[in-house]
Amino acid sequence: MAMAQSNTSSTTQQSTGIPTNYGALSTLVTVFFFWGFIAAGNSVFIPFCKHYFHLDQFQSQLIDFAFYTAYYIGALALFAYGSFGGKDLVGKWGYKKSIVYGLLFSALGAAAMIIAVNANTFAGMLAGLFIVALGFSLQQTAAQPFAISLGDPATGTSRVNLGGGINSFGTTIGPIVVALALFGTTAAVTDEQIAALSLGKVITLYTCVGSLFIGAAALFYFSKKVPAGIMVEKVEKANKALYTLLIMTGLLIIMFAPVFNSYKTDLTNAPESEVHAMNIYRMKWLLGALAIVVIGLLGSNISARRKPEGWGAMKYPQLVLGMLAIFVYVGVEVAIGSNLSELMKQQDFGGLQSSEAAPYISMYWGSLMIGRWAGAVNAFNLSKNTKVLLQVIVPLVAFGIIIGVNSIAKYDMSKLYYYVICVLVQIVAFYISNNKPARTLMIFGFLGVLAMVIGTQTTGTVAIYAFLSGGLFCSIMWPSIFSLSIAGLGKYTTEGSAFLIMMILGGGIIPPIQGKIADVIGIHQSYWIPVICFAYLTFFAIAVKGILKKQGIDYDVADDSAGH
């Protein structure tokens, strides 16, 4: 399989001339759409659950926590199976069947959601979303390396970008479709309207979602265009890595328990000093969870480099640093968007109500679509000049679509017209990066740092545009990090993929940390957290390039004529 190189081979990652399997790729990207559609739909269920079940803000955030934690648990379970059994489960089933099974598991989650809604239980809805995301975990573990394998390794990042572009389209329209399904309108609804929502509509929605999962599974199963993607190599046991991850998991549970037990404390009418003390208390435990992840992973790699036996994929520094990069990337992507609404309530940022901030939040998530659509251009067999032209046109078209969709939804987008300047900056960055993963990640990471620093040092439209552009610079990071992290892993490729999927956990740790810091120093200055995250991603891009070169792998020597 592509990217599954021998551990000892000296390989330059350049064009092999392998044609892209567009039939299989077109089928594969359907699951990318589901991930974005459902994840974005959670933004509708958070306010619904908050007001319907009479929760506080902290309790309502358990929806995202349950969703993202499932990725970690699912990927850890896959790794544990391979470590104890000596066989990679995804490799044994093949990428195709793994995606089918993942879709069917997500369908079970949709059924659990229906049961929970009928029983009128919030805990049951959390369990249903957890099961849906467990299925997504299996799908993502298979889909990422599968997309890279469906053609020339030199253009693998572009195929993942294509999937990411479809994922972002799902993210963009997901909340609109879900809002229409539940409320019959895309306009802002009152808390009373949410509380009075008919649960029958929720049941209808998840019946449709479950049916779509089953339909997609059938599409994959019966499609002759999609190869099985079976990897029959025996996996070396990695008991040391497994035990380390299990210990980390136990410690994370210890860190999370006090945070979630604290929700029982009613702070509605508490004095400000008591609220402040509780925020500090929660933040300390969340920072402890972050420390466990960072120290645990770096310590594992140090031990593995001294004595590789029993560590499996963790003996590769590009993977361990990449795990931290995925953790940070998912965390910063979610954190920027999750805190925008609160930021824009401040007078220096317009003093907007949540409903008035909706167009800005839509533009942030839409910015991910803009970048991923542009990055997907290289996945197609086009001439060099055509690709350059499309990398200018496609982002502008995507920007226009976001403006258009939100205008149809009756949002005022006039204050965002000049955001096209930020889109033009991204277009120039794409041209300079020349579809080379390490260079692309370094450039976009640096631009992310610059944008966040500008945002923290200014107010008004300039700061808003700077923070929104974080979506543009996050947009192509996932495929770049993923491709660089699993390069050269050979028979450990799917094991490494599972490790990377685990690190989606960052979406459940970094945003709450920024939120708690915001309670202490203010929402505006809390955006120094994204500055730190982008700085690490820039460091990773520089460091991993040198690491891979020492292993005989150089992504930046890719033949510029590849695919032309």
Coordinates of N, CA and C in Angstrom, one line a residue, residues 79-280:
F79 N -6.2 -0.1 19.1 CA -4.8 -0.3 19.3 C -4.6 -1.5 20.3
A80 N -5.5 -1.5 21.3 CA -5.4 -2.6 22.3 C -5.6 -3.9 21.7
Y81 N -6.5 -4.0 20.8 CA -6.8 -5.3 20.1 C -5.6 -5.7 19.3
G82 N -5.0 -4.8 18.6 CA -3.8 -5.1 17.8 C -2.6 -5.5 18.7
S83 N -2.5 -4.8 19.8 CA -1.3 -5.1 20.7 C -1.4 -6.5 21.4
F84 N -2.6 -6.8 21.8 CA -2.8 -8.1 22.5 C -2.9 -9.3 21.5
G85 N -3.6 -9.0 20.3 CA -3.8 -10.1 19.4 C -2.7 -10.2 18.3
G86 N -1.8 -9.2 18.2 CA -0.8 -9.3 17.2 C -1.2 -9.0 15.8
K87 N -2.5 -8.6 15.6 CA -3.0 -8.3 14.3 C -3.7 -6.9 14.3
D88 N -3.5 -6.1 13.3 CA -4.2 -4.9 13.2 C -5.6 -5.1 12.7
L89 N -6.6 -4.8 13.5 CA -8.0 -5.1 13.2 C -8.4 -4.4 11.9
V90 N -8.1 -3.1 11.7 CA -8.4 -2.4 10.5 C -7.7 -3.0 9.3
G91 N -6.5 -3.4 9.5 CA -5.7 -4.1 8.4 C -6.3 -5.4 8.1
K92 N -6.8 -6.1 9.1 CA -7.4 -7.5 8.9 C -8.7 -7.3 8.2
W93 N -9.6 -6.4 8.6 CA -10.8 -6.2 7.9 C -10.6 -5.6 6.5
G94 N -9.6 -4.7 6.4 CA -9.4 -3.9 5.2 C -10.1 -2.6 5.4
Y95 N -9.6 -1.6 4.7 CA -10.1 -0.2 4.9 C -11.6 -0.2 4.5
K96 N -12.0 -0.9 3.5 CA -13.4 -0.8 3.0 C -14.3 -1.4 4.1
K97 N -14.1 -2.6 4.5 CA -15.0 -3.1 5.5 C -15.0 -2.4 6.9
S98 N -13.8 -1.8 7.2 CA -13.7 -1.0 8.4 C -14.6 0.2 8.4
I99 N -14.7 0.8 7.2 CA -15.6 2.0 7.1 C -17.0 1.5 7.1
V100 N -17.3 0.4 6.5 CA -18.7 -0.1 6.5 C -19.1 -0.4 7.9
Y101 N -18.3 -1.1 8.7 CA -18.6 -1.4 10.1 C -18.7 -0.1 10.9
G102 N -17.9 0.8 10.7 CA -18.0 2.1 11.4 C -19.3 2.8 11.1
L103 N -19.7 2.8 9.9 CA -21.0 3.5 9.5 C -22.2 2.7 10.2
L104 N -22.1 1.4 10.2 CA -23.2 0.7 10.9 C -23.2 0.9 12.4
F105 N -22.0 1.1 13.0 CA -21.9 1.4 14.4 C -22.5 2.7 14.7
S106 N -22.2 3.7 13.8 CA -22.8 5.0 14.0 C -24.3 5.0 13.9
A107 N -24.8 4.1 13.0 CA -26.3 3.9 12.9 C -26.9 3.4 14.2
L108 N -26.2 2.6 14.9 CA -26.6 2.1 16.2 C -26.7 3.3 17.2
G109 N -25.7 4.2 17.0 CA -25.7 5.4 17.9 C -26.9 6.2 17.6
A110 N -27.3 6.4 16.3 CA -28.5 7.1 16.0 C -29.7 6.5 16.6
A111 N -29.8 5.1 16.6 CA -30.9 4.4 17.2 C -30.9 4.6 18.7
A112 N -29.7 4.7 19.3 CA -29.7 5.0 20.8 C -30.2 6.4 21.1
M113 N -29.9 7.3 20.2 CA -30.4 8.7 20.4 C -31.9 8.7 20.3
I114 N -32.5 8.0 19.4 CA -33.9 7.9 19.3 C -34.5 7.3 20.6
I115 N -33.9 6.3 21.1 CA -34.4 5.6 22.4 C -34.3 6.6 23.5
A116 N -33.2 7.4 23.6 CA -32.9 8.3 24.6 C -33.9 9.5 24.6
V117 N -34.2 9.9 23.4 CA -35.2 11.0 23.2 C -36.6 10.5 23.7
N118 N -36.9 9.3 23.3 CA -38.2 8.8 23.8 C -38.3 8.7 25.3
A119 N -37.1 8.3 25.9 CA -37.1 8.2 27.4 C -36.9 9.5 28.0
N120 N -36.7 10.6 27.2 CA -36.5 12.0 27.8 C -35.3 12.0 28.8
T121 N -34.2 11.5 28.4 CA -33.0 11.4 29.3 C -31.8 12.1 28.6
F122 N -31.2 13.0 29.2 CA -30.0 13.7 28.7 C -28.8 12.7 28.7
A123 N -28.6 11.9 29.7 CA -27.5 11.0 29.8 C -27.6 10.0 28.6
G124 N -28.8 9.6 28.3 CA -29.0 8.7 27.2 C -28.6 9.3 25.8
M125 N -28.9 10.6 25.7 CA -28.5 11.3 24.5 C -27.0 11.4 24.4
L126 N -26.3 11.6 25.5 CA -24.8 11.6 25.5 C -24.3 10.3 25.1
A127 N -24.9 9.2 25.6 CA -24.5 7.8 25.2 C -24.7 7.6 23.7
G128 N -25.8 8.1 23.2 CA -26.1 7.9 21.8 C -25.0 8.7 20.9
L129 N -24.7 9.9 21.3 CA -23.7 10.7 20.6 C -22.3 10.0 20.7
F130 N -22.0 9.4 21.9 CA -20.8 8.7 22.1 C -20.6 7.5 21.2
I131 N -21.7 6.8 21.0 CA -21.7 5.6 20.1 C -21.5 6.1 18.6
V132 N -22.2 7.1 18.3 CA -22.0 7.7 16.9 C -20.6 8.0 16.7
A133 N -20.0 8.7 17.6 CA -18.6 9.1 17.5 C -17.6 7.9 17.5
L134 N -18.0 6.9 18.3 CA -17.1 5.6 18.2 C -17.1 5.1 16.8
G135 N -18.2 5.1 16.1 CA -18.2 4.7 14.7 C -17.4 5.6 13.9
F136 N -17.4 6.9 14.1 CA -16.6 7.8 13.4 C -15.1 7.5 13.6
S137 N -14.8 7.1 14.9 CA -13.4 6.8 15.2 C -12.8 5.7 14.3
L138 N -13.6 4.6 14.2 CA -13.2 3.5 13.3 C -13.2 4.0 11.8
Q139 N -14.1 4.8 11.4 CA -14.1 5.3 10.0 C -12.9 6.1 9.7
Q140 N -12.5 7.0 10.7 CA -11.4 7.9 10.5 C -10.1 7.2 10.5
T141 N -10.0 6.2 11.4 CA -8.8 5.4 11.4 C -8.5 4.7 10.1
A142 N -9.5 4.3 9.4 CA -9.4 3.6 8.1 C -9.3 4.6 7.0
A143 N -10.1 5.7 7.0 CA -10.3 6.6 5.9 C -9.1 7.4 5.6
Q144 N -8.4 7.9 6.6 CA -7.2 8.8 6.3 C -6.1 8.1 5.5
P145 N -5.6 7.0 6.0 CA -4.6 6.3 5.2 C -5.1 5.7 3.9
F146 N -6.4 5.4 3.9 CA -7.1 4.9 2.7 C -7.0 5.9 1.6
A147 N -7.4 7.2 1.9 CA -7.3 8.3 1.0 C -5.9 8.5 0.4
I148 N -4.9 8.4 1.3 CA -3.5 8.5 0.8 C -3.1 7.4 -0.1
S149 N -3.7 6.2 0.1 CA -3.3 5.0 -0.6 C -3.9 5.0 -2.0
L150 N -4.9 5.8 -2.3 CA -5.7 5.7 -3.5 C -5.0 6.5 -4.7
G151 N -3.7 6.4 -4.8 CA -3.0 7.0 -5.9 C -1.6 7.3 -5.5
D152 N -1.0 8.3 -6.1 CA 0.4 8.7 -5.9 C 0.6 9.2 -4.5
P153 N 1.5 8.7 -3.8 CA 1.8 9.2 -2.4 C 2.1 10.7 -2.4
A154 N 2.7 11.2 -3.5 CA 3.1 12.6 -3.5 C 1.9 13.5 -3.5
T155 N 0.7 13.0 -3.9 CA -0.5 13.8 -3.9 C -1.5 13.3 -2.9
G156 N -1.0 12.5 -1.9 CA -1.9 11.9 -0.9 C -2.5 13.0 -0.1
T157 N -1.7 14.0 0.3 CA -2.2 15.1 1.1 C -3.4 15.8 0.4
S158 N -3.3 16.0 -0.9 CA -4.4 16.6 -1.6 C -5.7 15.8 -1.6
R159 N -5.6 14.5 -1.6 CA -6.8 13.7 -1.5 C -7.4 13.8 -0.2
V160 N -6.6 13.9 0.9 CA -7.2 14.1 2.2 C -7.8 15.5 2.3
N161 N -7.1 16.4 1.6 CA -7.7 17.8 1.6 C -9.1 17.8 0.9
L162 N -9.2 17.0 -0.2 CA -10.5 16.9 -0.8 C -11.5 16.4 0.1
G163 N -11.2 15.3 0.9 CA -12.1 14.8 1.9 C -12.4 15.9 2.9
G164 N -11.4 16.7 3.3 CA -11.6 17.7 4.3 C -12.5 18.8 3.7
G165 N -12.4 19.1 2.4 CA -13.3 20.1 1.8 C -14.7 19.7 1.9
I166 N -15.0 18.4 1.6 CA -16.3 17.9 1.7 C -16.8 17.9 3.2
N167 N -15.9 17.5 4.1 CA -16.2 17.6 5.5 C -16.6 19.0 5.9
S168 N -15.9 20.0 5.4 CA -16.2 21.4 5.8 C -17.5 21.8 5.2
F169 N -17.8 21.3 4.0 CA -19.1 21.6 3.4 C -20.2 21.1 4.3
G170 N -20.0 19.9 4.9 CA -21.0 19.3 5.8 C -21.1 20.2 7.1
T171 N -19.9 20.7 7.5 CA -19.9 21.5 8.7 C -20.6 22.8 8.4
T172 N -20.5 23.4 7.2 CA -21.1 24.6 6.9 C -22.7 24.5 6.8
I173 N -23.1 23.5 6.1 CA -24.6 23.4 6.0 C -25.3 22.6 7.1
G174 N -24.5 21.8 7.9 CA -25.1 21.0 8.9 C -26.0 21.7 9.9
P175 N -25.5 22.8 10.5 CA -26.3 23.6 11.4 C -27.6 24.2 10.7
I176 N -27.4 24.6 9.5 CA -28.6 25.1 8.8 C -29.6 24.1 8.5
V177 N -29.2 22.9 8.1 CA -30.2 21.8 7.8 C -30.8 21.3 9.1
V178 N -30.0 21.2 10.2 CA -30.5 20.7 11.4 C -31.5 21.7 12.0
A179 N -31.2 23.0 11.9 CA -32.1 24.1 12.4 C -33.4 24.1 11.6
L180 N -33.3 23.9 10.3 CA -34.5 23.8 9.5 C -35.4 22.6 9.9
A181 N -34.7 21.5 10.1 CA -35.4 20.2 10.5 C -36.1 20.4 11.9
L182 N -35.4 21.0 12.8 CA -36.0 21.1 14.2 C -36.9 22.3 14.3
F183 N -36.5 23.4 13.8 CA -37.3 24.7 14.1 C -38.1 25.2 12.9
G184 N -37.8 24.7 11.7 CA -38.5 25.1 10.5 C -38.0 26.5 10.1
T185 N -36.9 27.0 10.6 CA -36.3 28.3 10.2 C -34.8 28.3 10.6
T186 N -34.1 29.1 9.9 CA -32.6 29.3 10.2 C -32.4 30.5 11.1
A187 N -33.5 31.3 11.3 CA -33.4 32.5 12.2 C -33.2 32.1 13.6
A188 N -32.7 33.0 14.4 CA -32.5 32.8 15.8 C -33.8 32.4 16.5
V189 N -33.7 31.5 17.4 CA -34.9 31.1 18.2 C -34.7 31.4 19.6
T190 N -35.8 31.7 20.3 CA -35.7 32.0 21.7 C -35.6 30.8 22.6
D191 N -35.1 31.0 23.8 CA -35.0 29.9 24.8 C -36.3 29.2 25.0
E192 N -37.4 29.9 25.0 CA -38.7 29.4 25.2 C -39.1 28.5 24.0
Q193 N -38.7 28.9 22.8 CA -39.0 28.1 21.6 C -38.3 26.8 21.7
I194 N -37.0 26.8 22.1 CA -36.2 25.6 22.2 C -36.8 24.7 23.3
A195 N -37.2 25.2 24.4 CA -37.7 24.4 25.5 C -39.0 23.7 25.1
A196 N -39.8 24.4 24.2 CA -41.1 23.9 23.7 C -41.0 23.0 22.5
L197 N -39.8 22.7 22.1 CA -39.6 21.9 20.8 C -40.2 20.6 21.0
S198 N -40.9 20.1 19.9 CA -41.5 18.8 19.9 C -40.4 17.7 19.7
L199 N -40.3 16.8 20.6 CA -39.3 15.8 20.6 C -39.5 14.9 19.3
G200 N -40.7 14.9 18.8 CA -40.9 14.1 17.6 C -40.0 14.5 16.4
K201 N -39.7 15.8 16.4 CA -38.8 16.3 15.3 C -37.4 15.8 15.5
V202 N -36.9 15.7 16.7 CA -35.6 15.1 17.0 C -35.6 13.6 16.6
I203 N -36.6 12.9 16.9 CA -36.7 11.5 16.5 C -36.7 11.4 15.0
T204 N -37.4 12.2 14.3 CA -37.4 12.2 12.8 C -36.1 12.5 12.2
L205 N -35.4 13.5 12.8 CA -34.1 13.9 12.4 C -33.1 12.7 12.5
Y206 N -33.0 12.0 13.7 CA -32.1 11.0 13.8 C -32.5 9.7 13.1
T207 N -33.8 9.5 12.8 CA -34.2 8.4 12.0 C -33.6 8.6 10.6
C208 N -33.6 9.9 10.1 CA -33.0 10.2 8.8 C -31.5 10.0 8.8
V209 N -30.9 10.5 9.9 CA -29.4 10.4 10.0 C -29.0 8.9 10.0
G210 N -29.7 8.1 10.8 CA -29.4 6.6 10.9 C -29.6 6.0 9.5
S211 N -30.6 6.4 8.8 CA -30.9 5.8 7.5 C -29.8 6.2 6.5
L212 N -29.3 7.4 6.6 CA -28.2 7.8 5.8 C -26.9 7.0 6.1
F213 N -26.6 6.7 7.3 CA -25.5 5.9 7.7 C -25.6 4.5 7.1
I214 N -26.8 3.9 7.2 CA -27.0 2.6 6.6 C -26.8 2.6 5.1
G215 N -27.4 3.7 4.5 CA -27.3 3.8 3.0 C -25.8 4.0 2.6
A216 N -25.1 4.8 3.3 CA -23.6 4.9 2.9 C -22.9 3.6 3.1
A217 N -23.2 2.9 4.2 CA -22.6 1.6 4.4 C -22.9 0.6 3.2
A218 N -24.1 0.6 2.7 CA -24.5 -0.2 1.6 C -23.7 0.3 0.3
L219 N -23.6 1.6 0.2 CA -22.9 2.1 -1.0 C -21.4 1.6 -1.0
F220 N -20.8 1.6 0.1 CA -19.4 1.1 0.2 C -19.3 -0.4 0.0
Y221 N -20.2 -1.1 0.6 CA -20.2 -2.5 0.6 C -20.3 -3.1 -0.8
F222 N -21.3 -2.5 -1.6 CA -21.6 -3.0 -2.9 C -20.8 -2.4 -4.0
S223 N -20.0 -1.3 -3.7 CA -19.3 -0.7 -4.7 C -18.1 -1.5 -5.2
K224 N -18.0 -1.8 -6.4 CA -16.9 -2.6 -7.0 C -15.7 -1.7 -7.2
K225 N -15.9 -0.4 -7.2 CA -14.8 0.6 -7.5 C -13.9 0.7 -6.2
V226 N -14.4 0.4 -5.1 CA -13.6 0.6 -3.8 C -12.9 -0.7 -3.5
P227 N -11.5 -0.6 -3.5 CA -10.7 -1.8 -3.2 C -10.8 -2.2 -1.7
A228 N -10.5 -3.4 -1.4 CA -10.7 -3.9 0.0 C -9.7 -3.2 0.9
G229 N -8.5 -2.9 0.4 CA -7.5 -2.2 1.3 C -7.1 -3.1 2.5
I230 N -6.9 -4.4 2.2 CA -6.5 -5.3 3.3 C -5.0 -5.2 3.5
M231 N -4.5 -5.1 4.7 CA -3.1 -5.2 5.0 C -2.9 -6.4 5.9
V232 N -2.2 -7.4 5.4 CA -2.1 -8.7 6.1 C -0.8 -8.8 6.9
E233 N 0.0 -7.8 7.0 CA 1.2 -7.9 7.7 C 0.9 -8.0 9.2
K234 N 1.7 -8.9 9.9 CA 1.5 -9.1 11.3 C 2.1 -7.9 12.1
V235 N 1.3 -7.4 13.0 CA 1.7 -6.2 13.8 C 2.6 -6.7 15.0
E236 N 3.7 -6.0 15.2 CA 4.5 -6.3 16.3 C 3.8 -5.8 17.6
K237 N 3.8 -6.6 18.6 CA 3.1 -6.2 19.9 C 3.8 -4.9 20.4
A238 N 3.0 -4.0 20.9 CA 3.5 -2.8 21.5 C 3.0 -2.6 22.9
N239 N 3.3 -3.6 23.8 CA 2.7 -3.6 25.1 C 3.1 -2.4 25.9
K240 N 4.4 -1.9 25.7 CA 4.8 -0.7 26.5 C 4.0 0.5 26.1
A241 N 3.7 0.6 24.8 CA 2.9 1.8 24.4 C 1.5 1.7 24.9
L242 N 1.0 0.4 24.9 CA -0.4 0.2 25.4 C -0.5 0.5 26.9
Y243 N 0.4 0.0 27.6 CA 0.3 0.2 29.1 C 0.5 1.7 29.4
T244 N 1.3 2.4 28.6 CA 1.5 3.8 28.8 C 0.2 4.6 28.6
L245 N -0.4 4.2 27.5 CA -1.7 4.9 27.1 C -2.8 4.6 28.1
L246 N -2.8 3.3 28.6 CA -3.8 3.0 29.6 C -3.6 3.7 30.9
I247 N -2.3 3.9 31.3 CA -2.0 4.7 32.5 C -2.4 6.1 32.3
M248 N -2.1 6.7 31.1 CA -2.5 8.0 30.8 C -4.0 8.2 30.8
T249 N -4.7 7.2 30.3 CA -6.2 7.2 30.4 C -6.7 7.3 31.8
G250 N -6.1 6.4 32.6 CA -6.5 6.4 34.1 C -6.3 7.8 34.7
L251 N -5.1 8.3 34.4 CA -4.8 9.6 35.0 C -5.7 10.7 34.5
L252 N -6.0 10.6 33.2 CA -7.0 11.6 32.7 C -8.3 11.6 33.3
I253 N -8.8 10.3 33.6 CA -10.0 10.1 34.3 C -10.0 10.8 35.7
I254 N -8.8 10.6 36.4 CA -8.6 11.2 37.7 C -8.7 12.8 37.6
M255 N -8.1 13.3 36.5 CA -8.1 14.7 36.3 C -9.5 15.3 35.9
F256 N -10.2 14.5 35.1 CA -11.6 15.0 34.7 C -12.6 14.9 35.8
A257 N -12.5 13.8 36.6 CA -13.5 13.6 37.6 C -13.9 14.8 38.5
P258 N -12.9 15.5 39.1 CA -13.2 16.7 39.9 C -13.9 17.8 39.1
V259 N -13.5 17.9 37.8 CA -14.0 19.0 37.0 C -15.5 18.7 36.8
F260 N -15.9 17.5 36.5 CA -17.3 17.2 36.2 C -18.1 17.0 37.4
N261 N -17.5 16.6 38.5 CA -18.2 16.6 39.8 C -18.6 18.0 40.3
S262 N -17.8 19.0 39.8 CA -18.0 20.3 40.3 C -19.3 20.9 39.7
Y263 N -19.8 20.3 38.6 CA -21.1 20.9 38.1 C -22.2 20.8 39.0
K264 N -22.1 19.9 40.1 CA -23.2 19.8 41.0 C -23.3 21.0 41.9
T265 N -22.2 21.9 41.9 CA -22.2 23.1 42.7 C -23.0 24.2 42.0
D266 N -24.1 24.6 42.6 CA -24.9 25.7 42.0 C -24.3 27.0 42.3
L267 N -23.8 27.7 41.2 CA -23.2 29.0 41.3 C -24.0 30.1 40.8
T268 N -25.3 29.8 40.6 CA -26.2 30.8 40.0 C -26.2 32.1 40.7
N269 N -26.4 32.0 42.0 CA -26.4 33.3 42.8 C -25.2 33.4 43.8
A270 N -24.1 32.7 43.4 CA -22.9 32.7 44.3 C -22.2 34.1 44.1
P271 N -21.5 34.5 45.1 CA -20.7 35.7 45.0 C -19.6 35.5 44.0
E272 N -19.1 36.6 43.5 CA -18.0 36.6 42.4 C -16.8 35.9 42.9
S273 N -16.4 36.0 44.1 CA -15.2 35.4 44.7 C -15.3 33.9 44.6
E274 N -16.5 33.4 44.9 CA -16.8 31.9 44.9 C -16.7 31.4 43.4
V275 N -17.3 32.1 42.5 CA -17.3 31.7 41.1 C -15.8 31.7 40.6
H276 N -15.0 32.7 41.0 CA -13.6 32.8 40.6 C -12.8 31.6 41.1
A277 N -13.1 31.3 42.4 CA -12.4 30.2 43.0 C -12.7 28.9 42.3
M278 N -14.0 28.7 41.9 CA -14.4 27.5 41.2 C -13.7 27.4 39.8
N279 N -13.6 28.6 39.1 CA -13.0 28.6 37.8 C -11.5 28.2 37.9
I280 N -10.8 28.7 38.9 CA -9.4 28.4 39.2 C -9.3 26.9 39.5

